[in-house]
Amino acid sequence: MGLLTSKHLAENFIFLLFVVSSASTEAAVICPDKDPELQNWNPGHNEENRIEIRNGRKLLLSSSGTVHSIHIADGGKLVIKDDVQPIILRTRHILIENGGELHIGSEMCPYQGNVVISLYGRADDGSQPNPYFGRKYIGVSKGGTLEIHGKKKLSWTFLNKTLHPGGMEEGGYYFERSWGHRGVIVHVIDPKTGEVVHSDRFDTYRAKEESIRLAQYLGRVANGMILSVAVNDEGSRNLDDLARKAMTKLGSKHFLHLGFRHPWSFITVKGNPSSSVEDHIEYQGHKGSAVAKVFKLFKAENGELFNVSSTSEWVQDVEWTEWFEKPDKARSKDMEKLSDFKAAHPDKICRQPIDIQAMTLDGANLTTEVFYKSGHDYRFLCHGKDQTGEGCRNYRVRFLCGSSVKPKLTVTIDTNVNSTVLNLVDDVSSWEPGDRIVVASTDYSMYQAEEFQVLPCPSCRPTQVKVEGKAAYLHVGQVIDGVDMRAEVGLLSRNVVVMGEMEGRCYEYGSKLCSFFDFDTFGGHIKIGLDFKATHIEGLELKYMGQQTMGHYPIHFHMAGDVDEKGGYNPPTYVKDVSIHHTFSRCVTIHGSNGLLVKDVVGYDALGHCFFTEDGPEERNTFDHCLGLLVKPSTLLPSDRDSRMCKLITEGAYPGYIPKPRQDCSAVSTFWIANPHNNLINCAAAGSEETGFWFVLHHVPTGPSAGMYSPGYSEHMPMGKFSNNRAHSNYRAGMIIDNGVKTTPASAKDKRPILTLISGRYSPHKDADPLKPREPAIIERFIAYKNQDHGAWLRGGDVWLDNCQFADNGIGLTLASGGTFPHDDGSKQEIKNSLFVGESGNLGTETMDNEIWGPGGLDHRGRTLPIGPNFPIRGIQFYDGPINVQNCTFRKFAALDGRHTSALAFRLNNAWQSCPNNNVTDIHFEDVPITSRVFFGEPGPWFNDLDMDGDKTSVFHDVDGSVSEYPGSYLIKEDNWLIKHPDCIDVPDWRGSICSGHYAQIYIQAYKPANLKMKIIKNDYHNHPLYLEGALSKSTHYQQYQPVITLRKGYTIHWDKTAPEELAIWLINFNKNDWIQVGFCYPRGTTFSILSDIHNRLLKKTYKTGTFYRTSQMEKLEYRYPSKGYYYWDEDTGLLFLKLKAQNEKERFAFCSVKGCERIRIKAVIPKHAGVSDCEAMAYPKYIETPIVEVPMPKKLSSTQLKTKDHLLEVKIETYKKQYFHLKDDFAYIEVDGVRFFLTDEGIQLIVIDGHHGKVVDRVTFKNSILQGIPAQIENYVNNIKDHSIVLVTSKGRFISRGPWTKVLEKLGAGEDFRLKEKMAFVGFKGSFRPVWVKLVTNEDSAKIYQALPIPVVKKMKL
């Protein structure tokens, strides 16, 4: 080959230059720090250096530096160099505007080095704040660009294997007790696994029987088992020799001489005394700690080493006082006197401090020397900066104070290594050694979230990570009982960090801040304003950000308008892969901004609402795969505040305001959504002081957003996408749709400050227009577990849930309408294809911070409980309506004797309505005893007197019989005679009845006066009136009553005072031609004006439809026309009769007709000084009606149609006198599941039923001659009945009702001192306990019991 000519060389050189130049240009486009136009910038360290980057100047920050501030504008550009050396930039603030740009990496070229922007400064340092951004900020204003792109790392994932306390593969244990758990505590541990197989407490202080029981217990433990035994509080007083010697035999040397309140701990292997370890110390009295601690190492069957440790101690709690400056009158020459501080700060310093700390006023630490003591009068010197040796100068001081001792016992089982491998769902190979992560709580307390540091782990799989330390709590990593309870694991560390520099303690810069926080809360913040040029944030860590002042949050889009393509942003604005932790005011705030994407963001340990939409106009924003946990109260808004803050912070209130914290405040939430038209997808709310997701309604927008939409817009706005979200470990609820915020300033009429919580109702419609069709809010695949109060509380119209999971919540789900009856008439709420679990296999961790620990319902194992040991756990709680529950499964709801757990129930202490159109269908029960399917309540704890109006009128429709086994039946409260009929079947375990009928409601508004109690009586059960208190409306000053009634029946209504002058009676759930007849009690001499009208609630218009005229003939009430009706005034009884008949059709779920709500309005002119309007004594027997079953009871499902083995057994017992003209006869029978057994002879008949299977096993009749002559026959018969048998008894004729034979009824549960009359019906039980359904009815003329009994009959375990 020939040599290249110079021409060829030149051409190649030019081509090479072109390639290099092109590559450099491309790299500069992708990686901003490769831009050749950038100038290296090494700013040095000068807090007075104000940096201006303007007029096209482009700088590359290449080293750490400290400056006063940075202003980037007019084409200026600052890029952070991607270098192996970490860069720390300290500045008070960075302002980017008017074409200015700040770049840290890019989307295509993420920043790989480590950079920290540290925002410094105090709120009170005298610096001039920016009027828009304030202090300590990165601000992006008009024309500004902020691009931050850190390393690509997985934001968060889930545990894929349960993390046990102590880090063990299986087992692991943490036990802690103090007062209230006195005695000798024994744990039996399996040496093969390290699992606690049994534990017990023996109160050997209280009784010698406990000492005997302890010795017997120890004797029963198998050889080879590990025993951990310790004393908590006191265990010696009644400790006898038997127990002392039993413990000595196990290897103890000190238990034989255990003294009063001696701490003592002991670990041994049963059968191997030489393996014992023991510690013992004498009690030191009330003023000193004393500890007895032992531990021992064991090897599990799988080769894993584990520690068992036990600590018995008396602990003296200590805490530091606040910091005090030197009192004005104190002198330093005589050293510093404690008495001077006590005089200056009475009741704030203890008598005898344990320790003293001092520092100079500018923050330098000092050494203190206690020089002299005289009783409790300390003197001390300070050594250190600017001190002279004569006393202390320019200083502040605080004191460590101790309280009285308290007992404490701790038992732990954990691994022998100080590291743990976490098994995770996703590939976490992007997580690096040194990174910090957080594992969420999977119990009720959000404070069980735990932080860990990642360690190197060459052997870990991509889905594993090794962390330093061991878990203190159980963190679930599996699906339990069908519910995904896997703990979230979030990454906190990022290679790009923006943080606030903090002081070592709290200082005041706002309202009473240091009354609520003992740390500095003046962090940094990032704020993006209107008309910014571009903002994209990803791969960023934010810590110590946010301030307890309005508008200063870690990330804040403020009045930025549309920030997606609609606003001209391409690519759209986003915040992705960001970790925000230990923040002092929220996480991400969206204010007056739309279309923002917030994705893969972790918000942890935040004050105030974490993911926050502010004023109401924020729409189309998307929160995708965001995690928030450990969200605590804040002082900013009433909804952020806890009860204490609510009481102490009253700025903006009208004089005389008295806060009601649980109504006005107490709503801090992980996701606070002020406009429903936003999207929440794949998000987790894993622990808030109050609520996970809260949709709150702004009737009008507030603050800078005022006027951006018309009144009521947000209440009708359709919901965005809400799918695949989860909420757990929240105090109030996993999710709430309810309430609004007060949008007007405080006034004399309403003293509450602006933005306090008020009532609000959500009713979504197309285009947010209530005149257009409804558009249901769809909630899909929502998981709520371990929320103390509610899994979800959803109020409004057309809120529909599908494929959701609820577990271990105090109340799984409450669906509530508008209160009186739906404001959006015709709407309904529904849940379908969902799962409810009462008490799952997630038992939680027994620790001191668990407020409640007690037995579970099914297996009686110890577990954490949501509210109280006797709180009635419920799956679905009916409230208002109409509600549709379809194809839902209820699992593991089991009541205890003392805890009324149930799958279906009703709101406690309910003053409002219960709708007969509440429908359930296709319900499935698994591990739910039939006795726990439904509970209507009973007087007692949590239910109080069960005498509120809604408590008395509870009802729902069992469409297919999947709950009650009676298709088409209605389940009602057992004593609601307004809707009962003769064939209703009582279910005593439910405190309810199964009935049939056509039901509706009347809604009565009473004016002048508005404080009456109403009594309503159905004429066919006149001996069973229903008393209603009414629910007084604060805004309209009328009383309101809402009884559920049986249609086509007659009623009378009475009052406890003079009848009201005005009544409005609304026909609710009446179809066309449905009617009832009502007699209203009025004083004699009253005159009436009565008309009918239709009220359109949507348009707020009323149309008169007719007039009622007086008639002297009761029969004429039947002539009711749309424009004309009649009333009958029976002045002798004081009853005004009206036939209330619906004139128009209604839609299926509507409360009112298609034309509006039909009403009858009565205006009465009542004579002065009229008395009480109670006409009952005059009305009956005149208007008594014979009970008639209008709708026959449905046929019970056959055994082949039932879905569960347990079932209801229908029993009917009836005995009565029958008369045909002049012929008289007695009639008596017992019927079991449709098979009738007649009693032919005078005497009594017994039917014996196997309580396990519900089969009739015997039938016997005892004639009167036997009862009188040989009563031992019946006694012998009953004695020979097998235990666990149901015994049904009835009588016929003039049977022998006295004599020794009646004692057999007591053996069957009848109780003592009963008196039999001529007729008797009895449901009894032969067994070791008395079921709630045992019942004796005896009367002269008839006796009747219709009941459904649970099969099998099972004794409830005691609480």
XYZ file of N, CA and C in Angstrom, residues 897-1076:
540
model
N -67.722 -13.255 74.706
C -68.612 -12.857 75.799
C -68.025 -11.595 76.420
N -68.546 -10.441 75.989
C -67.997 -9.156 76.425
C -67.508 -8.299 75.280
N -67.475 -8.846 74.059
C -67.104 -8.059 72.880
C -68.010 -8.464 71.729
N -68.847 -7.530 71.265
C -69.878 -7.833 70.270
C -69.359 -7.642 68.847
N -68.404 -8.455 68.469
C -67.893 -8.424 67.099
C -68.955 -8.953 66.142
N -69.080 -8.326 64.975
C -70.033 -8.818 63.967
C -69.602 -8.376 62.582
N -70.013 -9.158 61.582
C -69.703 -8.819 60.195
C -70.504 -7.602 59.752
N -71.791 -7.582 60.077
C -72.691 -6.495 59.694
C -73.258 -5.868 60.955
N -73.321 -4.555 60.967
C -73.834 -3.872 62.156
C -74.292 -2.477 61.755
N -74.578 -1.675 62.765
C -75.134 -0.346 62.543
C -74.318 0.669 63.324
N -74.382 1.899 62.884
C -73.584 2.930 63.533
C -73.992 3.064 64.996
N -72.986 3.193 65.838
C -73.249 3.359 67.267
C -73.837 4.735 67.542
N -74.766 4.780 68.485
C -75.307 6.053 68.978
C -75.774 6.936 67.823
N -76.673 6.371 67.044
C -77.097 6.992 65.800
C -78.390 7.781 65.999
N -78.321 9.078 65.769
C -79.515 9.921 65.885
C -80.253 10.044 64.569
N -79.683 9.495 63.468
C -80.262 9.737 62.159
C -81.045 8.541 61.657
N -81.296 8.536 60.389
C -82.191 7.566 59.790
C -81.518 6.224 59.540
N -82.335 5.240 59.257
C -81.874 3.977 58.700
C -82.829 3.656 57.567
N -82.260 3.403 56.412
C -83.070 3.309 55.194
C -83.482 1.863 54.914
N -84.761 1.582 54.680
C -85.172 0.205 54.360
C -84.689 -0.262 52.991
N -84.134 0.649 52.192
C -83.582 0.262 50.891
C -82.101 -0.088 50.970
N -81.607 -0.342 52.173
C -80.247 -0.873 52.312
C -80.300 -2.355 51.966
N -79.641 -2.732 50.879
C -79.760 -4.090 50.355
C -78.440 -4.845 50.459
N -78.530 -6.119 50.848
C -77.364 -6.992 50.803
C -77.731 -8.241 50.006
N -76.772 -8.719 49.226
C -77.022 -9.904 48.416
C -75.707 -10.621 48.147
N -75.785 -11.932 48.038
C -74.633 -12.778 47.703
C -73.498 -12.568 48.702
N -73.815 -12.734 49.983
C -72.838 -12.560 51.051
C -72.262 -13.927 51.429
N -70.960 -13.956 51.655
C -70.267 -15.199 51.986
C -69.606 -15.044 53.353
N -69.715 -16.081 54.173
C -69.118 -16.060 55.504
C -68.122 -17.201 55.628
N -66.931 -16.878 56.121
C -65.888 -17.869 56.361
C -65.313 -17.640 57.755
N -65.334 -18.668 58.577
C -64.877 -18.549 59.965
C -65.609 -17.419 60.682
N -66.892 -17.312 60.387
C -67.754 -16.361 61.084
C -68.891 -17.173 61.717
N -68.874 -17.358 63.017
C -70.007 -18.049 63.634
C -71.307 -17.358 63.257
N -72.343 -18.139 63.065
C -73.600 -17.528 62.622
C -74.114 -16.514 63.625
N -73.697 -16.657 64.882
C -74.086 -15.686 65.907
C -73.412 -14.341 65.709
N -72.342 -14.301 64.905
C -71.585 -13.055 64.704
C -71.809 -12.435 63.335
N -72.817 -12.910 62.612
C -73.064 -12.314 61.298
C -73.598 -10.887 61.421
N -74.508 -10.686 62.347
C -75.189 -9.392 62.488
C -75.302 -9.074 63.971
N -75.233 -7.795 64.317
C -75.540 -7.393 65.686
C -76.189 -6.017 65.659
N -77.375 -5.957 66.285
C -78.133 -4.706 66.303
C -77.818 -3.854 67.529
N -77.070 -4.403 68.473
C -76.685 -3.633 69.640
C -77.521 -3.946 70.861
N -76.952 -3.598 72.006
C -77.662 -3.727 73.270
C -77.109 -2.678 74.222
N -77.901 -2.244 75.196
C -77.386 -1.251 76.146
C -76.125 -1.760 76.839
N -75.161 -0.879 76.977
C -73.912 -1.263 77.609
C -72.756 -0.488 77.022
N -71.535 -0.951 77.295
C -70.355 -0.233 76.780
C -70.422 -0.036 75.275
N -70.060 1.162 74.833
C -70.013 1.607 73.440
C -71.396 1.872 72.867
N -72.415 1.095 73.273
C -73.765 1.327 72.756
C -74.553 2.291 73.645
N -74.012 2.580 74.832
C -74.711 3.412 75.806
C -76.113 2.846 76.066
N -77.129 3.689 76.055
C -78.478 3.188 76.354
C -79.200 2.647 75.128
N -78.583 2.745 73.974
C -79.172 2.282 72.712
C -80.585 2.880 72.529
N -80.714 4.160 72.826
C -82.040 4.780 72.788
C -82.102 5.978 71.849
N -81.110 6.118 70.970
C -81.202 7.186 69.988
C -82.063 6.725 68.825
N -82.598 7.677 68.068
C -83.613 7.349 67.061
C -83.126 6.342 66.037
N -81.895 6.553 65.546
C -81.369 5.617 64.559
C -81.114 4.241 65.132
N -80.756 4.170 66.419
C -80.557 2.876 67.068
C -81.843 2.054 67.051
N -82.963 2.735 67.176
C -84.241 2.037 67.310
C -84.837 1.615 65.977
N -84.391 2.219 64.892
C -85.046 1.986 63.601
C -84.148 1.265 62.606
N -83.136 0.550 63.075
C -82.178 -0.131 62.194
C -82.881 -1.192 61.350
N -82.490 -1.258 60.074
C -83.118 -2.213 59.166
C -82.251 -2.376 57.918
N -82.201 -3.594 57.365
C -81.678 -3.764 56.009
C -82.366 -4.948 55.354
N -82.276 -4.979 54.036
C -82.994 -5.949 53.206
C -82.029 -7.053 52.780
N -82.315 -8.279 53.201
C -81.515 -9.439 52.824
C -82.107 -10.024 51.546
N -81.633 -9.537 50.411
C -82.307 -9.786 49.139
C -82.388 -11.275 48.811
N -81.272 -11.981 48.977
C -81.251 -13.395 48.583
C -81.160 -14.355 49.760
N -81.259 -13.833 50.970
C -81.196 -14.696 52.139
C -79.808 -15.172 52.493
N -78.788 -14.591 51.899
C -77.430 -15.072 52.152
C -76.932 -14.705 53.549
N -77.629 -13.824 54.236
C -77.300 -13.505 55.630
C -78.200 -14.277 56.584
N -79.510 -14.151 56.373
C -80.483 -14.690 57.328
C -81.037 -16.050 56.961
N -80.799 -16.511 55.728
C -81.351 -17.753 55.170
C -82.821 -17.604 54.763
N -83.324 -16.366 54.778
C -84.701 -16.091 54.358
C -84.665 -15.102 53.194
N -84.713 -15.573 51.955
C -84.616 -14.665 50.804
C -85.735 -13.625 50.798
N -85.338 -12.383 50.571
C -86.312 -11.308 50.492
C -86.719 -10.748 51.834
N -86.158 -11.247 52.902
C -86.547 -10.784 54.230
C -85.870 -9.461 54.571
N -86.360 -8.861 55.633
C -85.757 -7.663 56.207
C -85.274 -8.009 57.606
N -84.079 -7.558 57.940
C -83.566 -7.730 59.284
C -83.760 -6.430 60.035
N -84.417 -6.526 61.185
C -84.794 -5.331 61.931
C -84.405 -5.510 63.395
N -84.411 -4.416 64.139
C -84.172 -4.508 65.580
C -85.337 -5.242 66.227
N -85.040 -6.088 67.196
C -86.020 -7.037 67.713
C -87.226 -6.378 68.366
N -87.098 -5.135 68.830
C -88.211 -4.501 69.535
C -88.812 -3.331 68.759
N -88.609 -3.301 67.446
C -89.205 -2.229 66.639
C -90.561 -2.699 66.119
N -91.587 -2.438 66.885
C -92.923 -2.940 66.558
C -93.599 -2.139 65.446
N -92.972 -1.052 64.999
C -93.541 -0.336 63.858
C -93.431 -1.163 62.587
N -92.448 -2.066 62.540
C -92.251 -2.835 61.312
C -92.268 -4.346 61.564
N -92.679 -4.752 62.771
C -92.841 -6.179 63.045
C -94.272 -6.613 62.756
N -94.420 -7.914 62.511
C -95.771 -8.492 62.377
C -95.771 -9.845 63.079
N -96.917 -10.526 63.170
C -96.990 -11.746 63.995
C -96.068 -12.867 63.564
N -95.655 -12.915 62.314
C -94.850 -14.043 61.854
C -93.345 -13.757 61.839
N -92.940 -12.593 62.297
C -91.506 -12.298 62.346
C -90.794 -13.285 63.272
N -89.569 -13.592 62.940
C -88.796 -14.577 63.685
C -87.634 -13.872 64.372
N -87.587 -13.986 65.696
C -86.525 -13.343 66.451
C -85.220 -14.137 66.342
N -84.113 -13.386 66.292
C -82.778 -13.999 66.350
C -82.074 -13.353 67.542
N -82.212 -13.936 68.726
C -81.694 -13.272 69.932
C -80.199 -12.991 69.890
N -79.420 -13.868 69.260
C -77.974 -13.613 69.192
C -77.669 -12.335 68.439
N -78.526 -11.955 67.519
C -78.330 -10.722 66.757
C -79.040 -9.535 67.399
N -79.840 -9.785 68.414
C -80.748 -8.794 69.004
C -81.650 -8.220 67.912
N -82.006 -9.074 66.974
C -82.800 -8.637 65.830
C -83.893 -9.621 65.502
N -84.644 -9.298 64.472
C -85.724 -10.148 63.991
C -85.671 -10.211 62.478
N -86.159 -11.324 61.949
C -86.292 -11.505 60.510
C -87.753 -11.297 60.165
N -88.018 -10.347 59.277
C -89.401 -9.979 58.978
C -89.598 -9.866 57.468
N -90.845 -9.645 57.107
C -91.208 -9.369 55.716
C -92.156 -8.189 55.714
N -92.235 -7.507 54.585
C -93.168 -6.389 54.531
C -92.803 -5.386 53.464
N -93.678 -4.380 53.323
C -93.398 -3.217 52.487
C -93.144 -2.051 53.425
N -91.940 -1.490 53.342
C -91.530 -0.481 54.309
C -91.182 0.823 53.614
N -91.346 1.881 54.355
C -90.979 3.215 53.883
C -90.624 4.051 55.107
N -90.525 5.359 54.918
C -90.228 6.267 56.021
C -91.110 7.498 55.918
N -91.372 8.069 57.053
C -91.912 9.432 57.049
C -90.885 10.305 57.765
N -90.664 11.450 57.175
C -89.725 12.408 57.738
C -90.554 13.589 58.216
N -90.561 13.781 59.537
C -91.431 14.786 60.142
C -90.581 15.924 60.673
N -90.917 17.137 60.246
C -90.292 18.335 60.784
C -91.304 19.042 61.668
N -90.892 19.325 62.893
C -91.795 19.941 63.868
C -91.289 21.330 64.231
N -92.152 22.313 64.099
C -91.825 23.701 64.411
C -92.736 24.196 65.542
N -92.178 25.045 66.366
C -92.964 25.817 67.345
C -93.812 24.929 68.258
N -93.251 24.300 69.243
C -91.837 24.303 69.614
C -91.067 23.237 68.849
N -89.750 23.265 69.036
C -88.886 22.359 68.281
C -88.066 21.487 69.215
N -88.605 21.215 70.390
C -87.828 20.431 71.355
C -88.674 19.317 71.970
N -89.560 18.749 71.172
C -90.480 17.746 71.686
C -89.961 16.332 71.471
N -90.427 15.432 72.327
C -90.248 14.006 72.092
C -91.530 13.472 71.472
N -91.348 12.629 70.480
C -92.497 12.091 69.751
C -92.702 10.624 70.098
N -93.968 10.232 70.204
C -94.329 8.834 70.412
C -95.201 8.403 69.239
N -94.782 7.347 68.556
C -95.556 6.847 67.429
C -95.976 5.416 67.734
N -97.251 5.108 67.455
C -97.837 3.813 67.783
C -98.473 3.235 66.529
N -98.141 1.984 66.233
C -98.834 1.269 65.161
C -100.072 0.631 65.767
N -101.207 0.808 65.102
C -102.485 0.452 65.729
C -102.637 -1.037 66.011
N -101.903 -1.884 65.288
C -102.054 -3.311 65.550
C -101.095 -3.806 66.639
N -100.217 -2.940 67.131
C -99.387 -3.262 68.292
C -99.368 -2.057 69.224
N -100.531 -1.691 69.715
C -100.663 -0.441 70.453
C -99.942 -0.481 71.804
N -99.604 -1.666 72.279
C -98.887 -1.775 73.558
C -97.377 -1.605 73.402
N -96.918 -1.351 72.180
C -95.479 -1.231 71.931
C -95.168 0.076 71.196
N -95.331 1.206 71.863
C -95.012 2.480 71.200
C -93.513 2.628 70.970
N -93.170 3.482 70.009
C -91.772 3.819 69.741
C -91.576 5.291 70.081
N -90.606 5.563 70.949
C -90.321 6.932 71.368
C -89.117 7.458 70.588
N -89.268 8.635 70.023
C -88.194 9.250 69.241
C -87.835 10.601 69.838
N -86.520 10.798 70.047
C -86.032 12.060 70.605
C -86.002 13.164 69.566
N -85.763 12.791 68.308
C -85.584 13.792 67.268
C -84.148 14.267 67.203
N -83.786 14.827 66.071
C -82.441 15.369 65.864
C -82.586 16.839 65.527
N -82.409 17.685 66.514
C -82.647 19.116 66.341
C -81.671 19.702 65.345
N -82.183 20.415 64.355
C -81.334 21.058 63.363
C -80.870 22.407 63.899
N -79.549 22.594 63.967
C -79.011 23.842 64.504
C -79.288 25.024 63.593
N -79.330 24.748 62.284
C -79.422 25.862 61.338
C -80.861 26.314 61.100
N -81.825 25.396 61.229
C -83.197 25.752 60.854
C -84.172 25.717 62.016
N -83.712 25.284 63.177
C -84.531 25.357 64.394
C -85.844 24.600 64.271
N -85.758 23.415 63.726
C -86.905 22.522 63.791
C -86.421 21.160 64.245
N -87.326 20.432 64.866
C -86.991 19.075 65.265
C -87.354 18.135 64.128
N -86.607 17.029 64.015
C -86.843 16.117 62.896
C -86.854 14.673 63.391
N -87.826 13.940 62.870
C -88.017 12.547 63.243
C -88.125 11.721 61.960
N -87.575 10.494 62.019
C -87.486 9.725 60.771
C -87.809 8.249 61.006
N -88.980 7.913 61.456
C -89.290 6.498 61.686
C -89.454 5.717 60.379
N -88.992 4.467 60.423
C -89.307 3.512 59.362
C -90.666 2.914 59.705
N -91.548 2.849 58.716
C -92.907 2.394 58.987
C -93.308 1.287 57.996
N -94.319 0.519 58.392
C -94.915 -0.473 57.509
C -96.046 0.188 56.733
N -96.028 0.039 55.432
C -97.059 0.655 54.603
C -98.405 -0.030 54.799
N -99.472 0.724 54.417
C -100.858 0.242 54.479
C -101.275 -0.130 55.895
N -100.793 0.663 56.872
C -101.148 0.477 58.273
C -101.575 1.812 58.873
N -102.234 1.717 60.028
C -102.660 2.910 60.739
C -101.760 3.208 61.919
N -101.535 4.493 62.196
C -100.642 4.924 63.273
C -101.261 6.110 63.994
N -100.794 6.318 65.217
C -101.085 7.567 65.914
C -99.771 8.151 66.421
N -99.723 9.495 66.482
C -98.504 10.200 66.898
C -98.857 11.151 68.030
N -98.016 11.118 69.075
C -98.270 11.878 70.299
C -97.002 12.615 70.711
N -97.153 13.555 71.667
C -96.037 14.417 72.061
C -95.937 14.484 73.573
N -94.752 14.814 74.071
C -94.574 14.895 75.521
C -94.920 16.279 76.063
N -95.236 17.219 75.163
C -95.699 18.547 75.551
C -96.833 18.921 74.601
N -97.197 20.184 74.579
C -98.227 20.615 73.635
C -97.742 20.399 72.206
N -98.637 19.928 71.352
C -98.279 19.600 69.972
C -97.680 20.809 69.257
N -96.806 20.589 68.286
C -96.219 21.706 67.531
C -97.264 22.411 66.672
N -97.067 23.698 66.488
C -98.014 24.474 65.690
C -97.883 24.172 64.203
N -96.675 23.733 63.785
C -96.471 23.425 62.370
C -95.785 22.075 62.229
N -96.290 21.317 61.277
C -95.673 20.044 60.937
C -95.504 19.956 59.426
N -94.362 19.402 59.015
C -94.181 19.038 57.611
C -93.888 17.547 57.584
N -94.720 16.795 56.852
C -94.559 15.345 56.779
C -94.144 14.990 55.358
N -92.938 14.459 55.222
C -92.395 14.077 53.917
C -92.601 12.580 53.729
N -93.016 12.197 52.549
C -93.201 10.786 52.229
C -91.912 10.271 51.593
N -91.200 9.440 52.312
C -89.873 8.986 51.906
C -89.940 7.496 51.565
N -89.430 7.159 50.394
C -89.444 5.777 49.901
C -90.860 5.268 49.638
N -91.783 6.160 49.394
C -93.148 5.799 49.001
C -93.203 5.674 47.475
N -93.671 4.545 46.970
C -94.009 4.437 45.560
C -95.418 4.967 45.336
N -95.797 5.164 44.087
C -97.122 5.686 43.778
C -98.196 4.790 44.390
N -99.167 5.422 45.071
C -100.311 4.781 45.722
C -99.964 4.086 47.029
N -98.715 4.098 47.453
C -98.399 3.642 48.807
C -99.033 4.603 49.805
N -99.472 4.061 50.942
C -100.147 4.929 51.893
C -99.991 4.423 53.328
N -100.182 5.336 54.242
C -100.422 5.012 55.646
C -101.483 5.997 56.143
